Amino acid sequence: MVRVKMMAAAAMTGLLAVSALAGCGDKDAAGGSDDGKLVMGFSQVGAESGWRTANTNDIKAAAPAAGIELKFSDAQGKQENQISAIRGFITQKVDVIAFSPVVTSGWDAVLKEAKDADIPVILTDRAVDSQDTSLYKTFLGSDFVKEGKEAGDWLVKDSAGKTGPINVVELQGTTGAAPAIDRQKGFADAIAANPNIKIVKSQTGDFKRADGKTVMEQFLQSTPKIDVLYAHNDDMGLGAIEAIEAAGKVPGKDIKIITVDAVKDGMTALAAGKINYIVECSPLLGTQLMELAKKVHAGESVEQRILTQETTFTQEQAKAALPDRKY
Ligand code: AHR
């Protein structure tokens, strides 16, 4: 009897799951959802950092506020998952596809499939390296090269007058991802004219706190003199702080730390003196993304590149900004 009841409950759960899926954004024959809403398929990178969580939350809140039905898919850091999510969105005939590409390369085939199906694509947060820019309508996000340059400019200023060697270790973001490539370049360009500032170690920490900690532990073991840590995001910097403290050193003093993002945890560490400088990268792209989706769906022309507004923070500025920091 118990077994029969369990089977009936399982069958019911299965039915509910299927009908929830079927009812969620099913398009009628003419396109659009059953209730006439614009349907957006969004493929997110994953949940690797505080920035990513804030970005996901912002997009999930902005869609209903704009009257858009969102089909959200988490790629868990894997390009193949993003490609199959996009293919799924094409099969479901969503109105607009938006995605934040895990890496820059390898998108042409699936983007062409979306174009052939007449579904406009919006890149958000990260770029692709496709030569054919007609494969997407627009790219909304930060200038990552500028972010890296601002990080390097701060170090050059902070090092003014110092003639001895300044050894920098770099925690890079995900290999092949636009922010990792561009933040490395911007920083290297900024310090290039100062031969005493040297990047002595550079390795990926995949934008994750745990990896930032592990790689920093290795840096500390293998490199006798580390003056500066440049981390491509706050999370890796925060993981590295744990490793630095465990090694008996004082973050922000014995080793100066520069990061990118300015999420609440990063800003808290900056205000506490454990980080020295943060270059902001805003995750709040949702509202702009929804406006763009409506425009491209209506066939209106939009700018090919839309830059996000952002700033930089010193320790004093972080103290002032923290009480109002939303993410
Ligand atoms: O693409 C934006 C970057 O991705 C953020 O700086 C980082 O924290 C995230 O994981």
Short mmCIF file of C-alpha atoms and ligand atoms in Angstrom, two decimals, residues 48-52 100 125-126 144 179 183 207 232-235 260-261 281, ligand 1:
data_model
loop_
_atom_site.label_atom_id
_atom_site.label_comp_id
_atom_site.label_asym_id
_atom_site.label_seq_id
_atom_site.Cartn_x
_atom_site.Cartn_y
_atom_site.Cartn_z
CA GLU A 48 31.44 31.31 -9.67
CA SER A 49 31.53 34.61 -7.78
CA GLY A 50 29.61 37.18 -5.75
CA TRP A 51 29.53 39.31 -8.90
CA ARG A 52 27.83 36.52 -10.84
CA SER A 100 27.18 35.91 -21.07
CA ASP A 125 28.79 41.12 -19.71
CA ARG A 126 31.31 39.23 -21.88
CA PHE A 144 37.63 45.06 -19.18
CA PRO A 179 37.58 39.59 -18.55
CA ARG A 183 42.22 42.62 -17.50
CA PHE A 207 37.24 33.70 -10.65
CA HIS A 232 41.04 39.76 -11.58
CA ASN A 233 38.08 39.70 -9.18
CA ASP A 234 37.21 40.28 -5.52
CA ASP A 235 36.45 36.62 -4.80
CA VAL A 260 38.18 44.13 -9.66
CA ASP A 261 34.37 44.05 -9.05
CA CYS A 281 32.72 46.16 -12.57
O1 AHR B 1 32.54 38.71 -16.46
C1 AHR B 1 32.58 39.41 -15.25
C2 AHR B 1 33.45 38.68 -14.28
O2 AHR B 1 32.98 37.38 -14.10
C3 AHR B 1 33.49 39.27 -12.89
O3 AHR B 1 34.46 40.23 -12.72
C4 AHR B 1 33.84 38.04 -12.10
O4 AHR B 1 33.69 38.20 -10.72
C5 AHR B 1 32.90 37.10 -12.72
O5 AHR B 1 32.93 35.85 -12.33
#
